[in-house]
PDB file of C-alpha atoms in Angstrom:
ATOM      1  CA  MET A 979       0.213  -0.346   0.491  1.00  0.00           C
ATOM      2  CA  MET A 980       2.051   2.672   1.735  1.00  0.00           C
ATOM      3  CA  SER A 981       4.435   1.864  -1.778  1.00  0.00           C
ATOM      4  CA  THR A 982       1.832   3.098  -4.356  1.00  0.00           C
ATOM      5  CA  VAL A 983       1.507   5.785  -2.031  1.00  0.00           C
ATOM      6  CA  GLY A 984       4.537   7.445  -1.185  1.00  0.00           C
ATOM      7  CA  ILE A 985       7.278   7.234   1.384  1.00  0.00           C
ATOM      8  CA  PRO A 986       6.364   6.168   5.131  1.00  0.00           C
ATOM      9  CA  HIS A 987       5.622   8.640   7.504  1.00  0.00           C
ATOM     10  CA  ARG A 988       7.506   8.755   9.922  1.00  0.00           C
ATOM     11  CA  GLU A 989       6.376  11.181  11.993  1.00  0.00           C
ATOM     12  CA  ASN A 990       3.269   9.955  14.528  1.00  0.00           C
ATOM     13  CA  TYR A 991       0.717  12.446  13.852  1.00  0.00           C
ATOM     14  CA  GLU A 992      -1.489  10.856  16.421  1.00  0.00           C
ATOM     15  CA  GLU A 993       0.746  10.879  18.764  1.00  0.00           C
ATOM     16  CA  ASN A 994       2.396  14.443  18.503  1.00  0.00           C
ATOM     17  CA  GLU A 995      -2.335  16.116  18.255  1.00  0.00           C
ATOM     18  CA  ALA A 996      -2.443  13.895  21.786  1.00  0.00           C
ATOM     19  CA  ALA A 997       0.509  15.933  23.045  1.00  0.00           C
ATOM     20  CA  TYR A 998      -0.393  19.260  22.094  1.00  0.00           C
ATOM     21  CA  MET A 999      -3.456  18.719  24.009  1.00  0.00           C
ATOM     22  CA  VAL A1000      -0.654  18.537  27.225  1.00  0.00           C
ATOM     23  CA  PRO A1001      -0.630  22.724  28.532  1.00  0.00           C
ATOM     24  CA  ILE A1002       3.325  23.122  29.075  1.00  0.00           C
ATOM     25  CA  VAL A1003       2.979  21.920  24.743  1.00  0.00           C
ATOM     26  CA  LYS A1004       0.139  23.924  23.627  1.00  0.00           C
ATOM     27  CA  GLY A1005       1.357  26.784  25.109  1.00  0.00           C
ATOM     28  CA  ILE A1006       5.269  26.366  23.603  1.00  0.00           C
ATOM     29  CA  ILE A1007       3.796  26.145  20.047  1.00  0.00           C
ATOM     30  CA  ASP A1008       0.821  28.776  20.846  1.00  0.00           C
ATOM     31  CA  LYS A1009       2.835  31.460  22.174  1.00  0.00           C
ATOM     32  CA  THR A1010       5.973  30.549  19.130  1.00  0.00           C
ATOM     33  CA  VAL A1011       3.229  30.235  16.365  1.00  0.00           C
ATOM     34  CA  ASP A1012       1.593  33.620  18.284  1.00  0.00           C
ATOM     35  CA  VAL A1013       5.783  35.298  18.230  1.00  0.00           C
ATOM     36  CA  VAL A1014       6.577  33.810  14.676  1.00  0.00           C
ATOM     37  CA  VAL A1015       2.802  35.496  13.335  1.00  0.00           C
ATOM     38  CA  GLY A1016       1.427  37.592  15.078  1.00  0.00           C
ATOM     39  CA  PRO A1017       2.856  41.404  14.973  1.00  0.00           C
ATOM     40  CA  GLY A1018       2.025  40.535  11.089  1.00  0.00           C
ATOM     41  CA  TYR A1019       3.708  41.796   7.774  1.00  0.00           C
ATOM     42  CA  PHE A1020       5.223  44.530   5.540  1.00  0.00           C
ATOM     43  CA  ILE A1021       5.097  44.145   2.130  1.00  0.00           C
ATOM     44  CA  LYS A1022       7.603  47.273   0.797  1.00  0.00           C
ATOM     45  CA  GLY A1023       9.526  48.038  -2.683  1.00  0.00           C
ATOM     46  CA  GLU A1024      10.463  50.476  -4.319  1.00  0.00           C
ATOM     47  CA  ASN A1025       7.943  50.833  -6.746  1.00  0.00           C
ATOM     48  CA  GLU A1026       4.184  52.207  -5.055  1.00  0.00           C
ATOM     49  CA  GLU A1027       2.169  50.444  -6.947  1.00  0.00           C
ATOM     50  CA  MET A1028       3.726  46.723  -6.977  1.00  0.00           C
ATOM     51  CA  VAL A1029       3.338  47.573  -2.590  1.00  0.00           C
ATOM     52  CA  GLU A1030      -0.339  48.008  -3.324  1.00  0.00           C
ATOM     53  CA  PHE A1031      -0.650  45.296  -6.120  1.00  0.00           C
ATOM     54  CA  LEU A1032       1.116  42.900  -3.237  1.00  0.00           C
ATOM     55  CA  THR A1033      -0.937  43.832  -0.177  1.00  0.00           C
ATOM     56  CA  ALA A1034      -3.991  43.301  -1.805  1.00  0.00           C
ATOM     57  CA  GLU A1035      -2.943  40.246  -3.234  1.00  0.00           C
ATOM     58  CA  ALA A1036      -1.639  39.129   0.435  1.00  0.00           C
ATOM     59  CA  LYS A1037      -4.921  40.536   2.112  1.00  0.00           C
ATOM     60  CA  ARG A1038      -7.565  38.387  -0.876  1.00  0.00           C
ATOM     61  CA  LEU A1039      -6.146  35.755   0.306  1.00  0.00           C
ATOM     62  CA  LYS A1040      -6.417  35.483   3.539  1.00  0.00           C
ATOM     63  CA  PHE A1041      -1.870  35.493   3.336  1.00  0.00           C
ATOM     64  CA  ASP A1042      -2.013  35.931   7.663  1.00  0.00           C
ATOM     65  CA  ILE A1043      -4.528  33.641   8.418  1.00  0.00           C
ATOM     66  CA  TRP A1044      -3.147  30.621   6.081  1.00  0.00           C
ATOM     67  CA  LEU A1045       1.171  32.038   6.666  1.00  0.00           C
ATOM     68  CA  ARG A1046      -0.333  31.042  11.066  1.00  0.00           C
ATOM     69  CA  THR A1047      -2.041  27.996  10.412  1.00  0.00           C
ATOM     70  CA  LEU A1048       0.907  26.658   8.496  1.00  0.00           C
ATOM     71  CA  CYS A1049       3.736  27.671  11.878  1.00  0.00           C
ATOM     72  CA  PHE A1050       1.346  25.816  13.447  1.00  0.00           C
ATOM     73  CA  GLN A1051       0.677  22.355  11.321  1.00  0.00           C
ATOM     74  CA  ALA A1052       5.144  22.465  10.631  1.00  0.00           C
ATOM     75  CA  MET A1053       5.778  22.719  14.145  1.00  0.00           C
ATOM     76  CA  LEU A1054       2.863  20.428  15.556  1.00  0.00           C
ATOM     77  CA  TYR A1055       3.651  17.414  12.153  1.00  0.00           C
ATOM     78  CA  GLY A1056       7.059  18.684  10.432  1.00  0.00           C
ATOM     79  CA  ASP A1057       5.301  19.549   7.535  1.00  0.00           C
ATOM     80  CA  SER A1058       3.137  22.347   6.146  1.00  0.00           C
ATOM     81  CA  TYR A1059       1.616  21.899   2.880  1.00  0.00           C
ATOM     82  CA  THR A1060      -0.449  24.006   0.504  1.00  0.00           C
ATOM     83  CA  GLU A1061      -1.828  23.508  -3.018  1.00  0.00           C
ATOM     84  CA  LYS A1062      -2.173  26.598  -5.632  1.00  0.00           C
ATOM     85  CA  THR A1063      -4.472  27.175  -7.754  1.00  0.00           C
ATOM     86  CA  VAL A1064      -2.509  29.045 -10.444  1.00  0.00           C
ATOM     87  CA  ARG A1065      -5.415  30.729 -12.786  1.00  0.00           C
ATOM     88  CA  ASN A1066      -3.879  33.432 -15.554  1.00  0.00           C
ATOM     89  CA  GLY A1067       0.000  32.430 -14.796  1.00  0.00           C
ATOM     90  CA  MET A1068      -1.469  34.174 -11.171  1.00  0.00           C
ATOM     91  CA  ILE A1069      -1.986  32.781  -8.024  1.00  0.00           C
ATOM     92  CA  SER A1070      -5.565  32.592  -7.450  1.00  0.00           C
ATOM     93  CA  SER A1071      -6.298  30.607  -4.444  1.00  0.00           C
ATOM     94  CA  LEU A1072      -3.922  29.106  -1.450  1.00  0.00           C
ATOM     95  CA  SER A1073      -5.255  26.071   0.222  1.00  0.00           C
ATOM     96  CA  LEU A1074      -4.049  24.287   3.244  1.00  0.00           C
ATOM     97  CA  ILE A1075      -3.832  20.063   3.258  1.00  0.00           C
ATOM     98  CA  ASP A1076      -4.181  17.935   6.056  1.00  0.00           C
ATOM     99  CA  PRO A1077      -0.066  17.110   6.055  1.00  0.00           C
ATOM    100  CA  LYS A1078      -1.440  13.661   8.156  1.00  0.00           C
ATOM    101  CA  THR A1079      -3.145  13.100   4.089  1.00  0.00           C
ATOM    102  CA  MET A1080       0.587  13.755   2.335  1.00  0.00           C
ATOM    103  CA  TYR A1081       2.621  11.284   0.864  1.00  0.00           C
ATOM    104  CA  ILE A1082       5.790  12.006  -0.570  1.00  0.00           C
ATOM    105  CA  ARG A1083       7.076  10.115  -4.195  1.00  0.00           C
ATOM    106  CA  ILE A1084      10.485  10.090  -4.467  1.00  0.00           C
ATOM    107  CA  GLU A1085      12.450   8.278  -7.373  1.00  0.00           C
ATOM    108  CA  LYS A1086      15.233   6.129  -7.152  1.00  0.00           C
ATOM    109  CA  ASP A1087      17.472   9.187  -8.459  1.00  0.00           C
ATOM    110  CA  GLY A1088      16.494  10.573  -5.212  1.00  0.00           C
ATOM    111  CA  THR A1089      14.184  13.345  -7.193  1.00  0.00           C
ATOM    112  CA  LEU A1090      10.989  14.782  -6.239  1.00  0.00           C
ATOM    113  CA  LYS A1091       8.558  12.813  -8.449  1.00  0.00           C
ATOM    114  CA  GLY A1092       5.408  14.765  -6.715  1.00  0.00           C
ATOM    115  CA  TYR A1093       3.357  14.427  -3.439  1.00  0.00           C
ATOM    116  CA  THR A1094      -0.020  12.271  -2.913  1.00  0.00           C
ATOM    117  CA  GLN A1095      -2.580  12.509  -0.962  1.00  0.00           C
ATOM    118  CA  PHE A1096      -4.174   9.278   0.779  1.00  0.00           C
ATOM    119  CA  PHE A1097      -7.207   9.873   2.094  1.00  0.00           C
ATOM    120  CA  LYS A1098      -7.168   5.951   4.732  1.00  0.00           C
ATOM    121  CA  LYS A1099     -11.103   5.510   5.498  1.00  0.00           C
ATOM    122  CA  THR A1100     -12.043   6.239   1.695  1.00  0.00           C
ATOM    123  CA  GLN A1101      -8.501   4.632   0.436  1.00  0.00           C
ATOM    124  CA  LYS A1102      -8.813   7.552  -1.913  1.00  0.00           C
ATOM    125  CA  LYS A1103      -5.751   9.074  -4.174  1.00  0.00           C
ATOM    126  CA  ILE A1104      -5.382  11.902  -5.397  1.00  0.00           C
ATOM    127  CA  PRO A1105      -1.492  12.802  -7.169  1.00  0.00           C
ATOM    128  CA  LEU A1106       0.070  15.860  -6.901  1.00  0.00           C
ATOM    129  CA  GLU A1107       2.676  17.371  -9.388  1.00  0.00           C
ATOM    130  CA  PRO A1108       5.524  19.102  -7.154  1.00  0.00           C
ATOM    131  CA  ASP A1109       4.098  22.759  -8.986  1.00  0.00           C
ATOM    132  CA  GLU A1110       0.785  22.206  -7.385  1.00  0.00           C
ATOM    133  CA  VAL A1111       2.229  21.776  -3.500  1.00  0.00           C
ATOM    134  CA  ILE A1112       4.828  24.628  -1.154  1.00  0.00           C
ATOM    135  CA  HIS A1113       5.547  21.666   0.948  1.00  0.00           C
ATOM    136  CA  PHE A1114       7.262  23.811   3.573  1.00  0.00           C
ATOM    137  CA  CYS A1115       9.385  21.478   5.838  1.00  0.00           C
ATOM    138  CA  PHE A1116      10.402  21.890   9.372  1.00  0.00           C
ATOM    139  CA  ASN A1117      13.433  20.453  10.704  1.00  0.00           C
ATOM    140  CA  LYS A1118      14.391  18.733   8.216  1.00  0.00           C
ATOM    141  CA  ILE A1119      17.019  15.643   8.737  1.00  0.00           C
ATOM    142  CA  LYS A1120      17.856  13.800   6.158  1.00  0.00           C
ATOM    143  CA  GLU A1121      14.130  12.569   5.040  1.00  0.00           C
ATOM    144  CA  PRO A1122      11.958  14.153   3.210  1.00  0.00           C
ATOM    145  CA  TYR A1123       9.033  14.619   5.606  1.00  0.00           C
ATOM    146  CA  GLY A1124       9.929  17.542   8.201  1.00  0.00           C
ATOM    147  CA  THR A1125      11.113  16.429  12.190  1.00  0.00           C
ATOM    148  CA  SER A1126       7.667  18.055  14.782  1.00  0.00           C
ATOM    149  CA  ILE A1127       8.976  20.474  17.807  1.00  0.00           C
ATOM    150  CA  VAL A1128       6.767  17.960  19.801  1.00  0.00           C
ATOM    151  CA  LYS A1129       9.508  14.525  18.409  1.00  0.00           C
ATOM    152  CA  PRO A1130      12.450  15.069  20.081  1.00  0.00           C
ATOM    153  CA  MET A1131      11.061  15.480  23.469  1.00  0.00           C
ATOM    154  CA  MET A1132       8.248  12.792  22.842  1.00  0.00           C
ATOM    155  CA  ARG A1133       9.874  10.137  25.540  1.00  0.00           C
ATOM    156  CA  ASP A1134      10.528  13.526  28.767  1.00  0.00           C
ATOM    157  CA  LEU A1135       7.004  13.685  28.438  1.00  0.00           C
ATOM    158  CA  LYS A1136       5.599  10.340  28.539  1.00  0.00           C
ATOM    159  CA  ASN A1137       7.749  10.926  31.444  1.00  0.00           C
ATOM    160  CA  LYS A1138       6.625  13.880  33.123  1.00  0.00           C
ATOM    161  CA  LEU A1139       2.933  12.872  32.010  1.00  0.00           C
ATOM    162  CA  GLN A1140       3.449   9.690  34.269  1.00  0.00           C
ATOM    163  CA  MET A1141       4.939  10.379  37.160  1.00  0.00           C
ATOM    164  CA  GLU A1142       2.077  12.919  37.962  1.00  0.00           C
ATOM    165  CA  ASP A1143      -0.319  10.219  37.624  1.00  0.00           C
ATOM    166  CA  ASP A1144       2.234   8.171  39.815  1.00  0.00           C
ATOM    167  CA  PHE A1145       1.553  11.170  42.556  1.00  0.00           C
ATOM    168  CA  VAL A1146      -1.926  10.914  42.450  1.00  0.00           C
ATOM    169  CA  VAL A1147      -2.088   7.831  43.369  1.00  0.00           C
ATOM    170  CA  LEU A1148       0.315   8.153  46.240  1.00  0.00           C
ATOM    171  CA  ILE A1149      -0.979  11.131  47.243  1.00  0.00           C
ATOM    172  CA  LYS A1150      -3.738   9.358  47.635  1.00  0.00           C
ATOM    173  CA  ARG A1151      -2.865   6.361  49.582  1.00  0.00           C
ATOM    174  CA  LYS A1152      -0.318   7.906  51.394  1.00  0.00           C
ATOM    175  CA  ALA A1153      -3.125  11.345  52.449  1.00  0.00           C
ATOM    176  CA  ASN A1154      -5.865   9.241  53.863  1.00  0.00           C
ATOM    177  CA  PRO A1155      -6.036   9.654  57.379  1.00  0.00           C
ATOM    178  CA  ILE A1156      -4.448   6.404  59.468  1.00  0.00           C
ATOM    179  CA  LEU A1157      -6.851   4.755  60.942  1.00  0.00           C
ATOM    180  CA  HIS A1158      -5.403   4.181  65.428  1.00  0.00           C
ATOM    181  CA  VAL A1159      -7.598   1.676  66.686  1.00  0.00           C
ATOM    182  CA  GLN A1160      -6.650   0.479  70.486  1.00  0.00           C
ATOM    183  CA  MET A1161      -6.894  -3.264  71.268  1.00  0.00           C
ATOM    184  CA  GLY A1162      -8.472  -4.326  74.929  1.00  0.00           C
ATOM    185  CA  ASP A1163     -10.655  -3.585  77.722  1.00  0.00           C
ATOM    186  CA  THR A1164     -10.473   0.341  79.246  1.00  0.00           C
ATOM    187  CA  ALA A1165     -10.721  -0.736  82.271  1.00  0.00           C
ATOM    188  CA  THR A1166      -8.386  -2.793  82.629  1.00  0.00           C
ATOM    189  CA  ASN A1167      -5.777  -0.619  82.566  1.00  0.00           C
TER     190      ASN A1167
END
């Protein structure tokens, strides 16, 4: 199955999404996205007409929302993919694609062959050409896929969560009041 779709993912995306629900991980990712995209962006140039045109196009394409989602996906999944639609030589739309559904196809010599969007539930495959997709790869290490910021901390995160669970059990067992029972008759003492 995977050979016809593309190179298998090396990240466990469901595990990454579960890690995102941990407050400290959520805070790290959300705050970083805010810092990167928060102040917005400015288009500068010597040609005022071109600056106005690009500013209008960025607004039409909702570039700020796209950029925020792109940064979030790249940090959580290691990759972000955007399908670009071109009409009359101009980009008419930018559509973010769920990274969990995207697979990269590589030729034997290592060159990019294309992408496949694969939906596991329906087994539907949508082949995409390299010029149809913009691939943003975060922390790339030798493989065609990026590395999320969650992957390097996953072992420590699991240990932290296990310690928290163990601590709750320990407190419940040891913090309960100890029952004091006196044996025998008080009249004979």
